PDB file of C-alpha atoms in Angstrom:
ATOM      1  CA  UNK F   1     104.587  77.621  84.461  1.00  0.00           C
ATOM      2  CA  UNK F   2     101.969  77.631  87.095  1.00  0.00           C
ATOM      3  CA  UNK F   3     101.741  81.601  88.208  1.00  0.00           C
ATOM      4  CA  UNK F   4      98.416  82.209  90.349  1.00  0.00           C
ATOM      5  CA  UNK F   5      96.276  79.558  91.843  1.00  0.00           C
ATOM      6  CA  UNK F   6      92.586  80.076  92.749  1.00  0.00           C
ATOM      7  CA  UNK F   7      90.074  76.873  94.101  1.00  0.00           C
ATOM      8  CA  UNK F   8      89.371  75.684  97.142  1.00  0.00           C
ATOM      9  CA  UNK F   9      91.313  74.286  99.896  1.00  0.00           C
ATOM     10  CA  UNK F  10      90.568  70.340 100.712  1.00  0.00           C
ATOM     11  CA  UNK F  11      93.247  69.567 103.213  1.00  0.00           C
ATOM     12  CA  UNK F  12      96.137  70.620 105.225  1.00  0.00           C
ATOM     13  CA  UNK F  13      99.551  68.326 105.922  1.00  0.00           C
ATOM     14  CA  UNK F  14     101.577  70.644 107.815  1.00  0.00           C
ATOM     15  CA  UNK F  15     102.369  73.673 105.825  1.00  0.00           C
ATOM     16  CA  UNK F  16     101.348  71.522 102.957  1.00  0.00           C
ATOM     17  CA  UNK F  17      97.792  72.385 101.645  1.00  0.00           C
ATOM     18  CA  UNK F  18      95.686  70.751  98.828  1.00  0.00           C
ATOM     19  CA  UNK F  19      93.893  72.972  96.435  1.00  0.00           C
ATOM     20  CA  UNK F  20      91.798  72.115  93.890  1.00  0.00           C
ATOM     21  CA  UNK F  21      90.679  74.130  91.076  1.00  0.00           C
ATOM     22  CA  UNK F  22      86.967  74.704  89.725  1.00  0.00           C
ATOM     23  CA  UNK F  23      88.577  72.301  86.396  1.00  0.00           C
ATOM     24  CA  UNK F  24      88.959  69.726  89.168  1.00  0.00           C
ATOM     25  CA  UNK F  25      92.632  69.873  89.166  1.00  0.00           C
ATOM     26  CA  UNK F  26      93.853  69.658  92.527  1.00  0.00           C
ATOM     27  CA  UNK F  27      97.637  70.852  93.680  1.00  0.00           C
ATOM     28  CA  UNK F  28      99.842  70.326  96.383  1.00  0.00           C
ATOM     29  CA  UNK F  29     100.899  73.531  97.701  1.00  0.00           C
ATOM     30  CA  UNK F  30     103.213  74.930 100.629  1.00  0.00           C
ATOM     31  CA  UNK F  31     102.150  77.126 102.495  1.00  0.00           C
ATOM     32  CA  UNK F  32     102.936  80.515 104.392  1.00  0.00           C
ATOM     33  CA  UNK F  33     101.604  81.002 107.615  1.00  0.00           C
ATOM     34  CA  UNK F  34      99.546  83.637 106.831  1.00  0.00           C
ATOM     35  CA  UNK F  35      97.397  80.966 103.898  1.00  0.00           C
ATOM     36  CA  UNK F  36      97.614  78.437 106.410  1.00  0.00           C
ATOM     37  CA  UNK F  37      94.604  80.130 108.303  1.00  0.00           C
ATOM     38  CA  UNK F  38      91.971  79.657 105.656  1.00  0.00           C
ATOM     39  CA  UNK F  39      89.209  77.584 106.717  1.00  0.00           C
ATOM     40  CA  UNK F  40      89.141  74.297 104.629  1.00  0.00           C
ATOM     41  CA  UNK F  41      86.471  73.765 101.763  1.00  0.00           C
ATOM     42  CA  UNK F  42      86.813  77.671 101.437  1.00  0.00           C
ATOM     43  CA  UNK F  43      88.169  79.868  98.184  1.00  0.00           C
ATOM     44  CA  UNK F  44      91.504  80.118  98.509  1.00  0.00           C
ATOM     45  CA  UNK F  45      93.973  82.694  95.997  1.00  0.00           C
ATOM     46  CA  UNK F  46      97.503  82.749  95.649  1.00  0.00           C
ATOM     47  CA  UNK F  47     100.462  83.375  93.371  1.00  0.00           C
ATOM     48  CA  UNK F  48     102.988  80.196  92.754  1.00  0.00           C
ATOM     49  CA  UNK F  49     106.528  79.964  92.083  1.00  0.00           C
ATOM     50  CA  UNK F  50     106.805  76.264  90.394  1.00  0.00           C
ATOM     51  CA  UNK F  51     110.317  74.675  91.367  1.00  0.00           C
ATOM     52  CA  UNK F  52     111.333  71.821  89.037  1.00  0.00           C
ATOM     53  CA  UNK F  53     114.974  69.764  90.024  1.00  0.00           C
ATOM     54  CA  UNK F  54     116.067  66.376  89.516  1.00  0.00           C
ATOM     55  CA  UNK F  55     114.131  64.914  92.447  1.00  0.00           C
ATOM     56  CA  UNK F  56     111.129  66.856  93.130  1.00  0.00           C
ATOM     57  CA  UNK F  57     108.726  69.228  91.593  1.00  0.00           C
ATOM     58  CA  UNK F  58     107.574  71.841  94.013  1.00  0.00           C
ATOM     59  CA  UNK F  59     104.965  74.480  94.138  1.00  0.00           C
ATOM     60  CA  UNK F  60     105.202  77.297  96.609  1.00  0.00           C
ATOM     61  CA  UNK F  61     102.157  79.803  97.307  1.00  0.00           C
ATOM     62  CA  UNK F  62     102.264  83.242  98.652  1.00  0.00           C
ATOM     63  CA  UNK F  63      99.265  85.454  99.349  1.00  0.00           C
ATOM     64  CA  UNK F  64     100.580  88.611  97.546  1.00  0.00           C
ATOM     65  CA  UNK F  65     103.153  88.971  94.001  1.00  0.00           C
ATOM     66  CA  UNK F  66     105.289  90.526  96.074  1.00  0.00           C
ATOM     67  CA  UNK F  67     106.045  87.750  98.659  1.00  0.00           C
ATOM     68  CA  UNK F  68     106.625  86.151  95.565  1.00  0.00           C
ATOM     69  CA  UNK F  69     109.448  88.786  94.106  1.00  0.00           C
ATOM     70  CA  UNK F  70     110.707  88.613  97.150  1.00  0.00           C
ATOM     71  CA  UNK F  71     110.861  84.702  97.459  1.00  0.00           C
ATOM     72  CA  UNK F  72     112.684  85.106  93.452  1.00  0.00           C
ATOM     73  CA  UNK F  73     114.914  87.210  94.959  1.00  0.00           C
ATOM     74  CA  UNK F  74     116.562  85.483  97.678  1.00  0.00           C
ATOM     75  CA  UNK F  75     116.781  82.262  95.488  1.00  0.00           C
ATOM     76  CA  UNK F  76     119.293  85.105  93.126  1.00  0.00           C
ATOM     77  CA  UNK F  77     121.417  84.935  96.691  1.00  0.00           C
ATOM     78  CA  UNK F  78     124.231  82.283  95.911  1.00  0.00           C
ATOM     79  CA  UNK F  79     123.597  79.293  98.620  1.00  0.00           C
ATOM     80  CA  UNK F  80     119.551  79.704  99.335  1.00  0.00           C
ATOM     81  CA  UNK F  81     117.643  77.712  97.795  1.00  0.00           C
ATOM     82  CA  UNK F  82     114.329  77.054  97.541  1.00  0.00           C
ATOM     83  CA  UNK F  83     112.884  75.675 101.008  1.00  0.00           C
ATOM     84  CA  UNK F  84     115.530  78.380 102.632  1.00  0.00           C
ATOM     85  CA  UNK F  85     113.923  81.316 100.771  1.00  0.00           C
ATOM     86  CA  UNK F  86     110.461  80.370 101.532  1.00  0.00           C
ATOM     87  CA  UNK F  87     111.518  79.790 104.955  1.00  0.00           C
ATOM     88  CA  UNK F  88     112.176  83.479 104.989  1.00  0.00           C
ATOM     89  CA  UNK F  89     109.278  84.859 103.286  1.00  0.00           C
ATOM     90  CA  UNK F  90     107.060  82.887 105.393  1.00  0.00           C
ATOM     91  CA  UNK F  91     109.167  83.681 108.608  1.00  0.00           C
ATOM     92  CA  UNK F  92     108.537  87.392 108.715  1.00  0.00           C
ATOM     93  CA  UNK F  93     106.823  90.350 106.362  1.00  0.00           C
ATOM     94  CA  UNK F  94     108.319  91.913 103.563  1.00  0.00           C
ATOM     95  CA  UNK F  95     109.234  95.177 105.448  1.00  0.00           C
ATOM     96  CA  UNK F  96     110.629  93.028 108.230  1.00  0.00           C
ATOM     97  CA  UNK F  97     113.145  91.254 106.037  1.00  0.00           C
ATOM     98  CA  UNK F  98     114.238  94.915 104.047  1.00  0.00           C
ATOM     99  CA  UNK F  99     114.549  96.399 107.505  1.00  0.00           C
ATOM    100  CA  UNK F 100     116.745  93.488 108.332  1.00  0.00           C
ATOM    101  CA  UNK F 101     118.825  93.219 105.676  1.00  0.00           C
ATOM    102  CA  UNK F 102     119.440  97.578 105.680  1.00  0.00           C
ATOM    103  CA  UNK F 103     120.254  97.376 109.452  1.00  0.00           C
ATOM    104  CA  UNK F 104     122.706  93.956 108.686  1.00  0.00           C
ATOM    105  CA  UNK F 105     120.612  92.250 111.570  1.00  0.00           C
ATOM    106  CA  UNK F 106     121.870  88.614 111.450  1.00  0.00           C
ATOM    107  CA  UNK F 107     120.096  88.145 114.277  1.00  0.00           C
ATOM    108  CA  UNK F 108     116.978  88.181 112.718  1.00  0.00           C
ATOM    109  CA  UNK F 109     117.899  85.624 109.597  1.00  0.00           C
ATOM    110  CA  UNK F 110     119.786  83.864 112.432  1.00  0.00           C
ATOM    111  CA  UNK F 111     116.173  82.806 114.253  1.00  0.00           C
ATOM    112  CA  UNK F 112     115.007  81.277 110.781  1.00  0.00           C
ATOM    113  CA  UNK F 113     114.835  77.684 110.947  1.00  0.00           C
ATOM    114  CA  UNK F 114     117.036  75.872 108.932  1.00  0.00           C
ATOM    115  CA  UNK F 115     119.306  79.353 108.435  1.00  0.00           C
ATOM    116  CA  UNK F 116     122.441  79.491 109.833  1.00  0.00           C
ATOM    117  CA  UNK F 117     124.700  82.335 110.155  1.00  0.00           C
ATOM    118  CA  UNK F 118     126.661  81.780 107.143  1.00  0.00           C
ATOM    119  CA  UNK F 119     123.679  82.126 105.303  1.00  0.00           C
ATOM    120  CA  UNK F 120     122.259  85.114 106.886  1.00  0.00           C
ATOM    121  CA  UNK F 121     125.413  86.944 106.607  1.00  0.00           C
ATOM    122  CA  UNK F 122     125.198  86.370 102.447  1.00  0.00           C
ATOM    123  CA  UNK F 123     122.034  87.386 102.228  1.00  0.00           C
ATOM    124  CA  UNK F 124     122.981  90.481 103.698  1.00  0.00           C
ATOM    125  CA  UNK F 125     125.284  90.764 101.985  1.00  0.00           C
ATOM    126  CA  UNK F 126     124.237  90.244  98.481  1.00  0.00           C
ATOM    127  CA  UNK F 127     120.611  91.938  99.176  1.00  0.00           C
ATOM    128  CA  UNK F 128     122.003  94.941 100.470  1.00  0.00           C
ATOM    129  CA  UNK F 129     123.791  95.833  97.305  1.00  0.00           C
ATOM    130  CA  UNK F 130     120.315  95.292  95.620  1.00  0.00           C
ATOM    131  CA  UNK F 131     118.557  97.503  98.018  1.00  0.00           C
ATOM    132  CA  UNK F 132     120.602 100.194  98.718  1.00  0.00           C
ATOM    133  CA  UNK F 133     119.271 103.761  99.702  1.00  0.00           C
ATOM    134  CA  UNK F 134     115.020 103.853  99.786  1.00  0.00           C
ATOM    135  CA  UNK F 135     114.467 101.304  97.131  1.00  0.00           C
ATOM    136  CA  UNK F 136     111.506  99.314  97.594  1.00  0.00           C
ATOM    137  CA  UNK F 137     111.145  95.623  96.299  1.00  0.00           C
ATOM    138  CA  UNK F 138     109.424  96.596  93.164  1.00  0.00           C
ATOM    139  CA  UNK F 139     111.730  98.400  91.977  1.00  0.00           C
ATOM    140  CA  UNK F 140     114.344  96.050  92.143  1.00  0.00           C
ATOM    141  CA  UNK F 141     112.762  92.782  90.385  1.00  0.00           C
ATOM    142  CA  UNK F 142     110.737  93.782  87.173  1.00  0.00           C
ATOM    143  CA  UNK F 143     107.555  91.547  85.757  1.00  0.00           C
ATOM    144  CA  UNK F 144     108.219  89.846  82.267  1.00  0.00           C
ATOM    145  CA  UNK F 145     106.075  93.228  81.082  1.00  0.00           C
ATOM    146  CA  UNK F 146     107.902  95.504  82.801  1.00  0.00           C
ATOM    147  CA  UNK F 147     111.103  93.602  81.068  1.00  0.00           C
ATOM    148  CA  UNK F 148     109.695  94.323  77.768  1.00  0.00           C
ATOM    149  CA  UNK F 149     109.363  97.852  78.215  1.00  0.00           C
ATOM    150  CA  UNK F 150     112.747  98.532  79.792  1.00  0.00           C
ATOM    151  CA  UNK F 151     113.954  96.348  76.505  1.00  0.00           C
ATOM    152  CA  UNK F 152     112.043  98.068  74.174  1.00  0.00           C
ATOM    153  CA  UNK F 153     113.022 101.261  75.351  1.00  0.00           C
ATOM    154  CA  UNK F 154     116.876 100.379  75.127  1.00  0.00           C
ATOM    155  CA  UNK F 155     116.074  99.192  71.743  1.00  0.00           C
ATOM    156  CA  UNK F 156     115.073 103.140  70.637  1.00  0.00           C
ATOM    157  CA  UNK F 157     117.857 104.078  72.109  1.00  0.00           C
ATOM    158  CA  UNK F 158     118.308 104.706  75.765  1.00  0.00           C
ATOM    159  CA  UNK F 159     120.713 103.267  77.546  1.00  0.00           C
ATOM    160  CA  UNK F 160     119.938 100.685  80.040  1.00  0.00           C
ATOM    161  CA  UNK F 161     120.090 102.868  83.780  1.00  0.00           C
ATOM    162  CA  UNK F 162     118.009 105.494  82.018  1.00  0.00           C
ATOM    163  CA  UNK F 163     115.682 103.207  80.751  1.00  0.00           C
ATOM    164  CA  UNK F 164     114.900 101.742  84.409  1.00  0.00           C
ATOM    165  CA  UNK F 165     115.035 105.102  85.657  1.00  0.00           C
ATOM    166  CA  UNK F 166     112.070 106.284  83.059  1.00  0.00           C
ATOM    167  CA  UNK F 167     109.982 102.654  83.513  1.00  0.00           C
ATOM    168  CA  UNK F 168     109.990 103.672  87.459  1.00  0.00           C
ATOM    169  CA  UNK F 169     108.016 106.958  85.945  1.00  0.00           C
ATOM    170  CA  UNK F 170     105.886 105.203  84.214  1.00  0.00           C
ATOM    171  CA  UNK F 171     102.351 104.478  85.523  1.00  0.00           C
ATOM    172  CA  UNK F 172     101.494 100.468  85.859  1.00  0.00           C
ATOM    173  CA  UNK F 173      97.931 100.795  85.246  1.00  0.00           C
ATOM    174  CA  UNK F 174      99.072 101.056  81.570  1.00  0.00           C
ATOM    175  CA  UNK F 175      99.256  98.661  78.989  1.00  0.00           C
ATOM    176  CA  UNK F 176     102.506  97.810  77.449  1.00  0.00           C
ATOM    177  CA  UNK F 177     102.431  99.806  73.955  1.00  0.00           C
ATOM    178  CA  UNK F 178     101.150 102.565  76.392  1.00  0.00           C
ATOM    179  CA  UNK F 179     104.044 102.357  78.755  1.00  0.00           C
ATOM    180  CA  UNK F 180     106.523 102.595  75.965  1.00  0.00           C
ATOM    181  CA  UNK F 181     104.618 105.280  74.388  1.00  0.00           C
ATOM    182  CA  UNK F 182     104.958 106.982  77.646  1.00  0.00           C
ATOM    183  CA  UNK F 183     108.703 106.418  78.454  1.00  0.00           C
ATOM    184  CA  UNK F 184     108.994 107.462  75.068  1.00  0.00           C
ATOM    185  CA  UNK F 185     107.275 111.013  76.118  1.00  0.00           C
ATOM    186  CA  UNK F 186     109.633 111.136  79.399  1.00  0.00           C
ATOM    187  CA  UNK F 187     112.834 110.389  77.657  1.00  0.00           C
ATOM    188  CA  UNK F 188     112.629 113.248  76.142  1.00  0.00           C
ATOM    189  CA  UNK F 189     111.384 115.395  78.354  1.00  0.00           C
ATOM    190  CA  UNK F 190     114.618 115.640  79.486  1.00  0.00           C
TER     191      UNK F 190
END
């Protein structure tokens, strides 16, 4: 799996860009908008998503990880798939979309290219249900380490809502052992 790419960018193709690594190792990469402004022959970061299906293999870059949840989490939304999500996540910002998808503004999916209303209406559909009241983006999609806390926190014996409910207590400059010792403490705080 190909998570985070940093080199320097050789060429654009569209929202295509080539970057190559200081291994020489150089990678086709789309694009958002927002990466598409770096001047070429400069550094260039970026967290991937690495799409793999019978006809193509496809790596997608996004300037922060959580473009990147967000991109994971429309590709949950039965229908979108990978070139619709990115569409999205490169079409507006991250507050834009949860605003959208709160206020049920097809509309706004509705002015994606290649989205038609269909579409928009399940994502609305099937994100709001994920992001219902204040919840932010984080919360809802957890990091393989987050994962292992929640799990290993079921595993002593809390049951799965209150485990999520402790992790989102938990502060993430910690190591993992230190998270669970942590949630541990909060558990039973109780």
């Amino acid at each position: 799996m190909i998570g985070k790419i940093k080199g320097k960018l050789l060429e654009l193709n569209g929202n295509v860009g080539l970057v190559e690594t200081s291994g020489g190792v150089s990678y086709e990469v789309y694009l958002p908008p927002v990466l598409l402004t770096h001047q070429l022959d400069s550094p260039i970061e970026m967290y991937t998503y690495f799409r793999v299906s019978d006809d193509a293999q496809i790596l997608f870059g996004f300037k922060t990880r959580d473009d990147k949840r967000l991109f994971e989490l429309l590709l949950s939304v039965s229908g979108v798939g990978a070139k619709i999500a990115f569409s999205v996540v490169a079409f507006g910002s991250q507050d834009e979309i949860v605003r959208a998808v709160k206020n049920s503004d097809v509309e706004y999916f509705s002015r994606i290219p290649g989205l038609g209303k269909k579409t928009a209406m399940k994502i609305i559909l099937e994100l709001s249900q994920k992001l219902t009241g204040t919840a932010q983006l984080e919360k809802i999609i957890m990091s393989e380490e987050d994962t292992t806390v929640v799990d290993a926190l079921i595993s002593l014996g809390f049951k799965a809502q209150e485990a999520r409910q402790i992790y989102q207590k938990i502060p993430k400059h910690l190591t993992i052992e230190e998270k669970i010792r942590e949630g541990l403490k909060l558990g039973t705080q109780k």
